């Protein structure tokens, strides 16, 4: 506890102690001073109770107790004025009655202080109270009764007051513990109770010196005013949450053990003292020991302590049991959270794989087939882009419910992530049974559903893999189902495909091609061709797009669409991307040296997987730095579908643009909400997809013009791809495009065949007809 928390209340406590000593030495306190001051203190407690509303019950109890003490003082003063001089006092019933509401008030204050386990704290306070009362009887009351300075009635009253003070002090300490010893109000109140206890102990021990007038009256008044200050102190408004459990720590356990030992120890001390004092003569000559009352007091206190300790231990055991139950529940919750998808409640990826592996092991033992369905939603991205992610989440939950309702209770439905789900079929009879369920899933998931107040339509493509005897490995079956769903999507979506021998052969051929591609990349067997980009206003081609080519040793020349999608399914596409960046940058630098200037603008395509990689920015920067290319003469091209809805990809594009590299959005017009998303994408060049140029549908030309205006609206140059005829050229020029690209002017060619064009600065006179595509395409 810091001095900053204690300093002012400590100063008050020291001041009060000094006042007690001074007033006690000075002599009797006038009733005309004492009674009004006590009334002020009671009024302050009433104000504090009213201020706290429902939480003021404890303060009402304290106010009632001090009001009874005030009434007792008034009765006692009146009795003295009437000449009362008998044993005891007519005010004694009022004094004794005050302890009940005060003890109840302190108990309620303990509860209101935020102690969640106040019953345990109250029992601990009761144990402390019994122990302190027993000590008071042995140390204070016993010696007082042994003397002949007080009549029996006064003895009984003194002991009763002292016991009551001990109970109040114990409850005050419990209150302090409940408030974590931080609130000034409980500290002031505890000091007030300590003052009264000290005064009553003084009266019991040295009662021949008119204690009411010289000590006790002052102590009660000081206690009254300390509690009044506590009631008005703003600290008392605080309510700290008690995070301590009701279980028993080391210190409380030690205290309870000491409390249990105390009665026996005191009884032994009393017996030893009595035997020693008798010297073998009359063992009952000590007045305090004569009737054996102190022995019975020790026995009663020990019994009370035993009951309280048993009750407190029962609470601790119950709390420990509750803690264990809570921990077990928490463990179950954490286990479920770790094993299940938080959005849908289905098994997550790890759990789905584990359940699949378990089903395969059971299938091997029992000679039973196991199937896996891989469900990939169609059109889910459109829901997110159009209606937001909350609607997307509702769709995923609805899909989870529909999928679960389609399968048997023994089957397992899981979510791998995103819009991908799996179903482990543990009781399918054959392939026909598997495909029947797969087609039912496609039908059920294609039915309209409502999400965030909107009716949405999504579809599903399902890939199925079947192990008739459970001999397959879990990862192999997952890969087969994934391959089948990939085929289902490529075949037009909204269908179910079974992984069969034909697909297995295709996978093997694709794996061989991927191995060949890796070898070709390592042996530098790939090549880049470049297609000129014409400036429609200047009539010159000073820009080129680099396109990847592969001359396979056995299969001959391969177009990018034959092998790039294969590379995009693995990290191989990032290696390809780095090779393309380095090669294109080196070629741009070579052309720049040949022309003696900064060279043409060269664009390269970056695959989605490479763009999402954290290394892509460094890959671009290192390629430019190694070749010595000016960033402003280099363009990275990405499709709009690769960046819309992908935060990391957009951030990487922004970082690349910060290098000074130009950014082109390719295939514009084929994605969702293209114009709306365009404003937030880093874009220097907008490349409109050829579908808007070649389309014969009504409104196609208007859409082309709208796309051109959208690009200009965000400050980008606009290029149109797929210009193959003079009619296309006229349409593009009429739409207001800045650049054109297509076979009308040139197909993609090796760099050596474009040297003359590039070195001449791309003048139109050097665009020979031989560069143009054949009419047949």
XYZ file of C-alpha atoms in Angstrom:
777
model
C 0.000 0.000 0.000
C 1.530 3.274 -1.118
C 1.899 6.388 1.014
C -0.223 8.262 -1.536
C -3.162 6.047 -0.599
C -2.617 6.169 3.143
C -1.314 9.637 3.874
C -4.494 11.620 4.531
C -6.419 8.869 6.341
C -3.283 8.078 8.352
C -3.044 11.707 9.356
C -6.676 11.655 10.481
C -6.079 8.494 12.522
C -3.044 10.032 14.257
C -5.009 13.192 14.939
C -7.844 11.193 16.460
C -5.466 9.199 18.655
C -3.902 12.421 19.890
C -7.317 13.912 20.601
C -8.300 10.844 22.609
C -5.214 11.137 24.788
C -5.576 14.889 25.300
C -9.268 14.731 26.112
C -8.826 11.719 28.372
C -6.106 13.488 30.332
C -7.999 16.781 30.405
C -10.918 15.241 32.194
C -14.639 14.689 31.670
C -16.228 15.689 28.332
C -19.323 17.876 28.717
C -22.568 16.220 27.652
C -23.562 19.472 25.966
C -20.589 18.974 23.622
C -20.602 15.210 23.290
C -24.305 14.640 22.480
C -24.639 17.266 19.666
C -21.400 16.084 18.048
C -22.629 12.484 18.177
C -25.903 13.579 16.585
C -23.964 15.290 13.777
C -22.081 12.053 13.159
C -25.307 10.028 12.968
C -26.784 12.592 10.562
C -23.694 12.297 8.332
C -24.112 8.527 8.210
C -27.775 8.983 7.224
C -26.711 11.343 4.420
C -24.165 8.789 3.203
C -26.786 6.025 3.277
C -29.316 8.103 1.300
C -26.662 9.048 -1.248
C -25.955 5.393 -2.033
C -29.562 4.354 -2.657
C -29.895 0.582 -2.798
C -26.279 0.141 -1.755
C -26.810 2.189 1.396
C -28.237 -0.592 3.590
C -24.939 -1.116 5.389
C -24.639 2.570 6.212
C -28.225 2.572 7.539
C -27.194 -0.241 9.888
C -24.196 1.753 11.173
C -26.340 4.867 11.542
C -28.896 2.847 13.544
C -26.189 1.452 15.829
C -24.637 4.841 16.546
C -28.120 6.301 17.042
C -28.720 3.658 19.737
C -25.377 4.598 21.328
C -26.423 8.267 21.212
C -29.735 7.373 22.838
C -27.864 5.352 25.484
C -25.583 8.335 26.185
C -28.626 10.543 26.630
C -30.243 8.018 29.016
C -26.985 7.647 30.941
C -26.571 11.418 31.299
C -30.170 11.715 32.484
C -29.670 8.885 34.995
C -26.566 10.517 36.401
C -28.423 13.813 36.669
C -31.191 11.994 38.585
C -28.648 10.666 41.078
C -28.309 7.115 39.777
C -25.374 5.400 41.488
C -26.138 1.675 41.269
C -24.379 -1.167 39.520
C -24.527 -1.202 35.751
C -26.415 1.496 33.911
C -30.008 1.946 32.657
C -28.441 2.714 29.233
C -26.768 -0.706 29.002
C -29.598 -2.353 26.953
C -29.311 0.403 24.351
C -25.510 0.086 24.222
C -25.683 -3.678 23.801
C -28.524 -3.533 21.259
C -26.424 -1.219 19.049
C -23.976 -4.014 18.217
C -26.569 -5.972 16.220
C -27.363 -3.367 13.494
C -23.714 -2.308 13.395
C -22.487 -5.878 12.814
C -25.194 -6.389 10.184
C -24.229 -3.073 8.542
C -20.571 -4.059 8.339
C -21.555 -7.399 6.797
C -23.636 -5.620 4.129
C -20.814 -3.175 3.447
C -18.526 -6.156 2.890
C -20.968 -7.553 0.361
C -21.360 -4.178 -1.381
C -17.589 -3.670 -1.519
C -17.547 -6.093 -4.421
C -16.574 -9.276 -2.594
C -18.018 -12.040 -4.758
C -17.380 -14.536 -1.977
C -18.483 -12.432 0.957
C -19.926 -15.413 2.828
C -16.455 -16.924 3.014
C -15.051 -13.597 4.147
C -17.803 -13.296 6.788
C -16.979 -16.744 8.174
C -13.308 -15.812 8.317
C -14.312 -12.645 10.165
C -16.381 -14.713 12.580
C -13.433 -16.999 13.284
C -11.231 -13.978 13.909
C -13.910 -12.455 16.141
C -14.180 -15.570 18.307
C -10.409 -15.777 18.570
C -10.031 -12.110 19.502
C -12.919 -12.337 21.973
C -11.300 -15.326 23.622
C -7.985 -13.477 23.847
C -9.795 -10.479 25.314
C -11.415 -12.667 27.955
C -8.111 -14.255 28.946
C -5.935 -11.160 28.709
C -8.355 -8.415 29.804
C -11.573 -9.679 31.353
C -10.003 -12.457 33.399
C -7.521 -10.185 35.198
C -10.260 -7.609 35.731
C -12.554 -10.151 37.349
C -9.699 -11.325 39.523
C -9.569 -7.886 41.149
C -12.101 -6.538 43.665
C -12.437 -3.140 42.030
C -15.706 -3.720 40.169
C -19.046 -5.269 41.046
C -20.280 -8.306 39.143
C -22.771 -6.362 36.973
C -20.054 -4.024 35.734
C -17.848 -7.032 35.064
C -20.517 -8.603 32.853
C -21.188 -5.327 31.003
C -17.501 -4.685 30.387
C -16.976 -8.166 29.008
C -20.096 -7.854 26.818
C -18.959 -4.531 25.374
C -15.527 -5.907 24.735
C -16.871 -8.961 22.918
C -19.111 -6.744 20.808
C -16.163 -4.492 19.946
C -14.105 -7.516 18.926
C -16.889 -8.691 16.589
C -17.110 -5.232 15.009
C -13.352 -4.990 14.591
C -13.215 -8.423 12.960
C -15.943 -7.457 10.510
C -14.158 -4.156 9.814
C -10.995 -6.061 8.931
C -13.034 -8.312 6.611
C -14.433 -5.152 4.991
C -10.914 -3.865 4.481
C -9.898 -7.156 2.902
C -12.949 -7.108 0.603
C -12.050 -3.606 -0.607
C -8.426 -4.731 -1.044
C -7.280 -2.212 1.611
C -7.538 0.546 -0.993
C -10.600 2.546 0.051
C -10.141 5.279 2.632
C -13.714 4.856 3.950
C -13.238 1.328 5.336
C -9.871 2.331 6.796
C -11.469 5.229 8.691
C -14.284 2.976 9.922
C -11.873 0.282 11.076
C -9.894 2.937 12.972
C -13.143 4.036 14.648
C -13.923 0.494 15.803
C -10.351 0.085 17.076
C -10.754 3.259 19.152
C -13.924 1.924 20.826
C -12.269 -1.432 21.503
C -9.298 0.305 23.114
C -11.556 2.432 25.275
C -13.658 -0.517 26.435
C -10.528 -2.500 27.228
C -9.273 0.475 29.261
C -12.574 0.622 31.132
C -12.494 -3.094 31.921
C -8.900 -2.992 33.180
C -8.867 0.379 34.960
C -12.509 1.108 35.618
C -11.997 2.889 38.980
C -11.024 6.116 37.248
C -14.468 7.260 36.081
C -14.021 5.844 32.538
C -17.266 7.186 31.064
C -16.295 10.775 31.652
C -12.565 10.556 30.961
C -12.057 7.886 28.300
C -15.051 5.944 27.067
C -17.223 8.944 26.131
C -14.381 10.467 24.099
C -13.643 7.168 22.346
C -17.273 6.577 21.319
C -17.519 10.144 19.998
C -14.300 9.805 18.015
C -15.511 6.485 16.577
C -18.799 8.119 15.631
C -17.046 10.946 13.786
C -14.631 8.605 12.004
C -17.535 6.586 10.627
C -19.268 9.847 9.671
C -16.178 10.848 7.680
C -16.131 7.389 6.069
C -19.790 7.717 5.056
C -19.167 11.076 3.387
C -15.858 10.137 1.776
C -16.110 9.675 -2.035
C -13.912 6.582 -1.829
C -16.864 4.736 -0.399
C -18.643 5.043 -3.765
C -16.073 2.766 -5.405
C -16.881 -0.860 -5.984
C -13.903 -3.020 -6.790
C -14.503 -6.464 -8.192
C -13.167 -9.153 -5.932
C -11.316 -11.584 -8.168
C -10.124 -13.731 -5.298
C -11.670 -17.191 -5.269
C -13.507 -18.634 -2.316
C -10.933 -21.378 -2.214
C -8.476 -21.198 0.625
C -4.975 -19.866 0.087
C -1.921 -20.441 2.255
C -2.451 -17.428 4.536
C -6.156 -18.095 5.311
C -5.375 -21.760 5.890
C -2.612 -20.828 8.327
C -4.970 -18.432 10.100
C -7.689 -21.051 10.445
C -5.174 -23.569 11.738
C -3.983 -21.064 14.343
C -7.598 -20.376 15.313
C -8.239 -24.064 15.921
C -5.100 -24.406 18.015
C -5.770 -21.228 20.034
C -8.424 -22.568 22.482
C -6.354 -25.608 23.406
C -3.217 -23.498 23.799
C -5.004 -20.942 26.027
C -6.588 -23.678 28.098
C -3.178 -25.221 28.626
C -1.710 -21.854 29.589
C -4.513 -21.237 32.093
C -4.051 -24.643 33.680
C -0.291 -24.178 33.921
C -0.648 -20.706 35.385
C -3.204 -21.925 37.928
C -1.077 -24.869 38.994
C 1.975 -22.675 39.238
C 0.117 -20.024 41.171
C -1.359 -22.501 43.671
C 2.012 -23.894 44.618
C 0.272 -27.113 45.582
C -2.188 -25.374 47.896
C -5.776 -24.474 47.067
C -5.988 -24.597 43.228
C -9.037 -22.314 43.228
C -7.688 -19.410 45.241
C -7.508 -17.149 42.120
C -10.760 -15.197 41.993
C -10.943 -15.308 38.177
C -10.593 -19.066 38.160
C -12.802 -19.874 41.103
C -16.006 -20.828 39.364
C -14.356 -22.255 36.262
C -16.137 -19.768 33.954
C -12.967 -19.028 31.969
C -12.529 -22.714 31.230
C -16.069 -22.877 29.923
C -15.407 -19.737 27.879
C -12.446 -21.449 26.237
C -14.526 -24.575 25.586
C -17.387 -22.543 24.095
C -15.014 -20.521 21.950
C -13.292 -23.671 20.736
C -16.636 -25.230 19.801
C -17.733 -22.078 17.981
C -14.418 -21.926 16.155
C -14.687 -25.551 15.121
C -18.169 -24.971 13.676
C -17.030 -21.835 11.819
C -13.895 -23.507 10.497
C -15.902 -26.498 9.274
C -18.340 -24.129 7.533
C -15.478 -22.168 5.973
C -13.776 -25.386 4.869
C -17.055 -26.588 3.350
C -17.237 -23.351 1.361
C -13.644 -23.813 0.240
C -14.322 -27.402 -0.823
C -17.453 -26.328 -2.682
C -15.547 -23.496 -4.355
C -12.757 -25.870 -5.300
C -15.291 -28.235 -6.801
C -16.922 -25.365 -8.692
C -13.489 -24.296 -9.934
C -12.739 -27.798 -11.153
C -16.127 -27.968 -12.875
C -15.537 -24.559 -14.450
C -12.082 -25.608 -15.619
C -13.484 -28.803 -17.103
C -16.179 -26.792 -18.863
C -13.585 -24.320 -20.104
C -11.423 -27.183 -21.330
C -14.388 -28.634 -23.204
C -15.176 -25.229 -24.677
C -11.582 -24.642 -25.741
C -11.395 -28.149 -27.167
C -14.541 -27.530 -29.185
C -13.297 -24.136 -30.342
C -10.016 -25.682 -31.415
C -11.801 -28.467 -33.297
C -14.675 -26.555 -34.872
C -15.198 -23.655 -37.217
C -16.372 -20.658 -35.149
C -18.766 -19.350 -37.831
C -20.657 -22.496 -38.774
C -19.936 -24.833 -35.854
C -18.761 -27.509 -38.272
C -15.535 -29.437 -37.932
C -12.588 -27.291 -39.000
C -9.852 -28.278 -41.443
C -7.713 -30.167 -38.931
C -10.660 -31.985 -37.392
C -12.114 -32.866 -40.795
C -8.820 -34.398 -41.860
C -8.525 -36.311 -38.573
C -12.089 -37.666 -38.913
C -11.347 -38.665 -42.514
C -8.203 -40.500 -41.427
C -10.160 -42.246 -38.655
C -12.912 -43.265 -41.102
C -10.305 -44.690 -43.480
C -8.709 -46.721 -40.676
C -12.117 -48.115 -39.734
C -12.818 -48.840 -43.389
C -9.585 -50.814 -43.703
C -10.421 -52.895 -40.620
C -14.016 -53.560 -41.645
C -13.508 -53.787 -45.417
C -15.902 -50.915 -45.963
C -15.743 -48.016 -48.435
C -15.179 -44.360 -47.506
C -15.955 -41.366 -49.719
C -15.119 -37.677 -49.542
C -17.130 -34.854 -51.101
C -15.391 -31.526 -51.683
C -17.962 -28.705 -51.954
C -16.913 -25.368 -53.458
C -19.563 -22.645 -53.700
C -20.220 -20.884 -56.997
C -20.991 -17.156 -56.947
C -20.165 -16.696 -53.279
C -17.739 -13.849 -53.990
C -20.546 -11.946 -55.711
C -22.609 -12.131 -52.502
C -19.766 -10.646 -50.461
C -19.059 -7.928 -53.024
C -22.713 -6.993 -53.514
C -24.247 -7.385 -50.056
C -21.250 -7.386 -47.707
C -19.529 -9.933 -45.521
C -22.404 -10.192 -43.043
C -24.598 -11.552 -45.824
C -21.733 -13.833 -46.839
C -21.527 -15.204 -43.304
C -25.267 -15.932 -43.320
C -24.861 -17.788 -46.604
C -22.069 -19.920 -45.125
C -24.200 -20.779 -42.098
C -27.139 -21.662 -44.364
C -24.899 -23.857 -46.518
C -23.644 -25.607 -43.390
C -27.229 -26.307 -42.306
C -28.341 -27.548 -45.708
C -25.300 -29.758 -46.103
C -25.769 -31.292 -42.641
C -29.427 -32.010 -43.374
C -28.473 -33.906 -46.554
C -26.143 -36.435 -44.942
C -26.492 -39.232 -42.437
C -25.785 -38.732 -38.737
C -22.674 -40.912 -39.003
C -21.176 -38.698 -41.714
C -18.941 -35.716 -40.952
C -19.467 -32.238 -42.398
C -16.552 -29.812 -42.143
C -15.508 -26.391 -43.376
C -11.983 -26.105 -44.718
C -12.134 -22.301 -44.877
C -13.580 -19.626 -47.130
C -16.391 -21.164 -49.182
C -14.975 -24.696 -49.183
C -16.696 -27.555 -47.349
C -16.094 -31.302 -47.117
C -18.309 -34.252 -46.298
C -16.821 -37.547 -45.064
C -19.201 -40.357 -46.019
C -18.677 -43.346 -43.769
C -21.579 -45.513 -44.922
C -21.750 -45.096 -48.709
C -22.412 -48.374 -50.500
C -20.771 -47.631 -53.853
C -19.873 -44.887 -56.316
C -23.490 -44.510 -57.434
C -24.535 -43.840 -53.844
C -21.740 -41.248 -53.515
C -22.696 -39.435 -56.701
C -26.397 -39.469 -55.825
C -25.622 -37.586 -52.630
C -23.220 -35.258 -54.468
C -25.910 -34.321 -57.011
C -28.434 -33.834 -54.213
C -26.016 -31.399 -52.548
C -25.640 -29.475 -55.798
C -29.426 -29.195 -56.090
C -30.056 -28.222 -52.463
C -27.276 -25.648 -52.328
C -28.392 -24.072 -55.612
C -31.851 -23.244 -54.242
C -32.320 -19.519 -53.430
C -31.658 -18.402 -49.869
C -32.064 -15.199 -47.862
C -29.050 -13.406 -46.410
C -29.148 -10.107 -44.523
C -32.611 -9.385 -45.899
C -31.643 -10.093 -49.512
C -32.535 -13.084 -51.634
C -29.298 -14.466 -53.027
C -28.506 -17.344 -55.328
C -25.321 -19.345 -55.019
C -24.447 -22.635 -56.569
C -22.113 -25.450 -55.714
C -19.575 -27.547 -57.529
C -18.836 -30.904 -55.909
C -15.829 -33.143 -56.349
C -16.079 -36.730 -55.110
C -13.350 -39.220 -54.278
C -14.056 -42.870 -53.423
C -11.964 -45.460 -51.626
C -13.816 -48.800 -51.849
C -11.756 -50.513 -49.142
C -10.366 -47.604 -47.095
C -6.835 -48.206 -48.354
C -6.304 -44.604 -49.486
C -4.480 -42.072 -47.344
C -6.405 -39.045 -46.046
C -4.275 -36.477 -47.886
C -4.508 -38.459 -51.131
C -8.305 -38.628 -50.923
C -8.449 -34.882 -50.165
C -6.265 -34.155 -53.181
C -8.415 -36.346 -55.425
C -11.634 -34.656 -54.294
C -10.003 -31.239 -54.745
C -8.942 -32.206 -58.268
C -12.467 -33.394 -59.051
C -14.066 -30.144 -57.875
C -11.523 -28.192 -59.905
C -12.687 -30.149 -62.957
C -16.324 -29.506 -62.024
C -15.703 -25.759 -61.960
C -13.776 -25.864 -65.221
C -16.647 -27.800 -66.803
C -19.201 -25.058 -66.203
C -19.857 -25.160 -62.443
C -23.007 -26.391 -60.746
C -22.205 -30.057 -61.240
C -20.628 -33.049 -59.491
C -17.544 -34.857 -60.767
C -16.115 -38.150 -59.509
C -12.379 -38.638 -59.447
C -11.932 -41.643 -61.756
C -9.180 -43.330 -63.724
C -9.404 -40.840 -66.584
C -8.967 -37.974 -64.174
C -6.191 -39.869 -62.431
C -4.334 -40.178 -65.747
C -4.861 -36.480 -66.370
C -3.465 -35.664 -62.937
C -0.449 -37.821 -63.633
C 0.112 -36.053 -66.951
C -0.261 -32.698 -65.253
C 2.225 -33.717 -62.564
C 4.678 -34.737 -65.272
C 4.167 -31.418 -67.038
C 4.741 -29.572 -63.771
C 7.997 -31.484 -63.280
C 9.006 -30.573 -66.830
C 8.174 -26.933 -66.138
C 10.359 -26.907 -63.064
C 13.188 -28.403 -65.046
C 12.685 -25.878 -67.855
C 12.775 -23.015 -65.385
C 15.954 -24.345 -63.816
C 17.563 -24.823 -67.264
C 16.431 -21.405 -68.564
C 14.390 -23.006 -71.375
C 11.541 -20.463 -71.165
C 11.191 -17.373 -73.317
C 9.360 -14.038 -73.366
C 7.523 -12.647 -76.370
C 6.415 -9.017 -76.505
C 3.230 -7.549 -77.991
C 3.338 -3.830 -78.954
C 0.804 -1.401 -77.428
C -0.192 1.432 -79.841
C -0.707 5.029 -78.730
C -3.906 5.806 -80.667
C -3.328 9.553 -80.619
C 0.383 9.663 -81.457
C 0.252 6.662 -83.768
C 3.312 5.019 -82.261
C 4.005 1.866 -80.291
C 6.331 2.777 -77.446
C 4.984 0.167 -75.035
C 5.074 -3.621 -74.996
C 3.546 -6.376 -72.901
C 5.782 -9.341 -72.031
C 4.104 -12.725 -72.472
C 5.560 -16.036 -71.327
C 6.282 -18.825 -73.822
C 7.596 -22.381 -73.451
C 8.971 -24.545 -76.223
C 8.545 -28.014 -74.714
C 11.165 -30.522 -75.877
C 8.554 -33.174 -76.780
C 5.279 -31.249 -77.118
C 6.615 -28.225 -78.952
C 5.534 -24.578 -78.349
C 3.037 -24.194 -75.493
C 0.820 -21.190 -74.859
C 0.646 -19.711 -71.318
C -2.900 -20.994 -70.761
C -1.547 -24.530 -71.130
C 0.925 -24.364 -68.272
C 0.504 -21.141 -66.228
C -2.737 -22.343 -64.524
C -0.817 -25.465 -63.542
C 1.942 -23.344 -61.992
C -0.631 -21.140 -60.232
C -1.726 -24.110 -58.116
C 1.648 -24.139 -56.325
C 4.494 -21.854 -55.298
C 6.058 -22.576 -58.698
C 4.159 -19.586 -60.077
C 6.167 -17.276 -57.776
C 9.415 -18.690 -59.196
C 8.053 -18.134 -62.708
C 7.066 -14.602 -61.774
C 10.547 -13.773 -60.529
C 12.051 -15.153 -63.739
C 9.695 -13.046 -65.870
C 10.486 -9.891 -63.872
C 14.238 -10.366 -64.213
C 14.099 -11.262 -67.927
C 11.732 -8.441 -68.923
C 13.734 -5.892 -66.926
C 16.953 -7.034 -68.576
C 15.354 -6.763 -72.058
C 14.010 -3.269 -71.321
C 17.493 -2.185 -70.231
C 18.995 -3.639 -73.433
C 16.523 -1.721 -75.603
C 17.223 1.446 -73.607
C 20.939 1.111 -74.299
C 20.269 0.475 -77.988
C 18.097 3.597 -78.258
C 20.285 5.728 -76.057
C 17.393 6.864 -73.864
C 15.196 5.426 -71.113
C 13.798 2.789 -73.460
C 10.201 1.628 -74.074
C 7.639 0.942 -71.424
C 7.482 -2.805 -70.703
C 4.645 -4.492 -68.860
C 4.653 -7.871 -67.104
C 1.790 -9.896 -65.636
C 1.919 -10.912 -61.985
C -0.065 -13.989 -60.942
C -2.508 -13.728 -58.006
C -0.512 -16.098 -55.817
C 2.678 -14.149 -56.422
C 0.916 -10.827 -55.801
C -0.383 -12.095 -52.456
C 3.130 -13.161 -51.433
C 4.952 -10.840 -49.039
C 8.081 -11.145 -51.215
C 6.540 -9.643 -54.367
C 7.580 -6.042 -53.628
C 11.202 -7.068 -53.106
C 11.068 -9.223 -56.253
C 10.047 -6.212 -58.361
C 12.572 -3.883 -56.719
C 15.457 -6.325 -57.089
C 14.684 -7.021 -60.770
C 14.694 -3.314 -61.605
C 17.816 -2.612 -59.570
C 19.757 -5.518 -61.096
C 18.949 -4.394 -64.671
C 19.222 -0.658 -64.001
C 15.678 0.078 -65.240
C 13.903 3.328 -64.378
C 10.751 2.377 -62.419
C 8.596 4.719 -64.538
C 9.348 2.607 -67.637
C 8.035 -0.582 -66.060
C 4.426 -1.729 -65.631
C 3.042 -4.563 -63.488
C -0.297 -5.892 -64.713
C -2.856 -7.614 -62.471
C -6.452 -8.590 -63.128
C -9.155 -6.809 -61.176
C -10.470 -10.108 -59.789
C -7.043 -10.717 -58.241
C -7.150 -7.608 -56.069
C -10.829 -6.877 -55.380
C -11.556 -8.134 -51.862
C -7.893 -8.991 -51.171
C -6.384 -6.584 -48.655
C -2.784 -7.890 -48.829
C -2.755 -7.766 -52.648
C -3.900 -4.146 -52.649
C -1.278 -3.253 -50.050
C 1.455 -4.923 -52.128
C 0.313 -3.053 -55.232
C 0.465 0.224 -53.326
C 3.993 -0.592 -52.170
C 5.051 -1.444 -55.749
C 3.546 1.810 -56.971
C 5.454 3.650 -54.258
C 8.653 2.398 -55.941
C 7.675 4.446 -59.007
C 6.480 1.420 -60.985
C 3.253 1.850 -62.970
C 0.261 -0.356 -62.143
C -2.182 -1.642 -64.759
C -5.540 -3.263 -63.998
C -5.978 -5.951 -66.649
C -9.141 -7.637 -67.990
C -11.279 -4.768 -66.715
C -14.995 -5.388 -67.228
C -15.061 -9.094 -66.399
C -15.278 -8.891 -62.601
C -17.937 -7.739 -60.132
C -18.644 -4.105 -59.205
C -15.700 -3.064 -61.346
C -16.412 0.662 -61.496
C -17.256 0.871 -57.787
C -14.072 -0.901 -56.784
C -11.864 1.047 -59.196
C -11.676 4.105 -56.943
C -9.781 2.279 -54.212
C -7.334 0.396 -56.432
C -3.870 1.807 -57.253
C -4.169 2.285 -61.018
C -2.135 4.132 -63.672
C -3.378 2.145 -66.669
C -6.766 0.518 -67.173
C -6.792 -2.326 -69.710
C -10.312 -3.139 -70.910
C -10.999 -6.776 -71.675
C -11.458 -7.756 -75.320
C -14.960 -9.078 -74.601
C -16.330 -5.507 -74.621
C -14.808 -4.922 -78.070
C -15.811 -8.147 -79.801
C -19.295 -8.435 -78.265
C -22.315 -8.161 -80.597
C -24.827 -7.866 -77.761
C -26.989 -4.733 -77.510
C -25.406 -2.022 -75.344
C -21.874 -3.418 -75.674
C -20.553 -0.215 -77.262
C -22.149 1.898 -74.549
C -20.532 -0.302 -71.890
C -17.168 0.126 -73.603
C -17.536 3.898 -73.591
C -18.637 3.792 -69.933
C -15.539 1.769 -68.985
C -13.283 4.255 -70.786
C -14.887 7.163 -68.926
C -14.491 5.293 -65.626
C -10.759 4.921 -66.222
C -10.385 8.581 -67.115
C -12.431 9.536 -64.052
C -9.782 8.021 -61.770
C -6.937 9.641 -63.712
C -5.742 6.514 -65.541
C -4.829 5.955 -69.159
C -7.160 3.494 -70.873
C -5.986 0.677 -73.162
C -8.303 -1.683 -75.025
C -7.198 -5.256 -75.740
C -8.300 -7.604 -78.520
C -8.360 -5.109 -81.381
C -8.287 -7.415 -84.402
C -10.063 -5.531 -87.204
C -10.397 -2.016 -88.527
C -13.956 -2.066 -87.289
C -12.672 -2.792 -83.781
C -10.176 0.070 -84.133
C -12.930 2.483 -85.113
C -15.036 1.416 -82.132
C -12.125 1.849 -79.727
C -11.238 5.268 -81.071
C -14.886 6.359 -80.882
C -15.026 5.291 -77.218
C -12.114 7.639 -76.462
C -9.479 5.062 -75.513
C -5.843 6.171 -75.276
C -4.104 2.930 -76.232
C -4.865 -0.157 -78.296
C -3.429 -3.647 -78.322
C -4.233 -6.544 -80.635
C -3.463 -8.572 -83.680
C -4.568 -5.747 -85.951
C -1.179 -4.221 -85.327
C 0.991 -7.069 -84.118
C 0.965 -10.414 -82.412
C 3.412 -11.199 -79.590
C 6.902 -11.715 -81.030
C 10.383 -12.600 -79.795
C 12.412 -9.603 -78.693
C 14.847 -9.900 -81.598
C 12.012 -9.439 -84.141
C 10.964 -6.190 -82.460
C 14.384 -4.555 -82.227
C 13.821 -2.358 -85.295
C 10.437 -1.205 -84.059
C 11.657 -0.442 -80.554
C 14.910 1.262 -81.597
C 13.006 3.495 -84.027
C 10.822 4.687 -81.181
C 7.793 2.714 -82.342
C 7.054 4.880 -85.390
C 4.047 3.617 -87.356
C 6.071 3.390 -90.577
C 8.015 0.599 -88.913
C 4.916 -1.456 -88.131
C 5.178 -3.719 -91.209
C 2.271 -5.827 -92.281
C 4.299 -8.937 -91.527
C 3.804 -8.164 -87.823
C 0.079 -8.382 -88.166
C -1.800 -11.538 -87.401
C -3.059 -13.660 -90.241
C -6.702 -13.111 -91.037
C -7.512 -16.567 -89.812
C -6.038 -15.675 -86.376
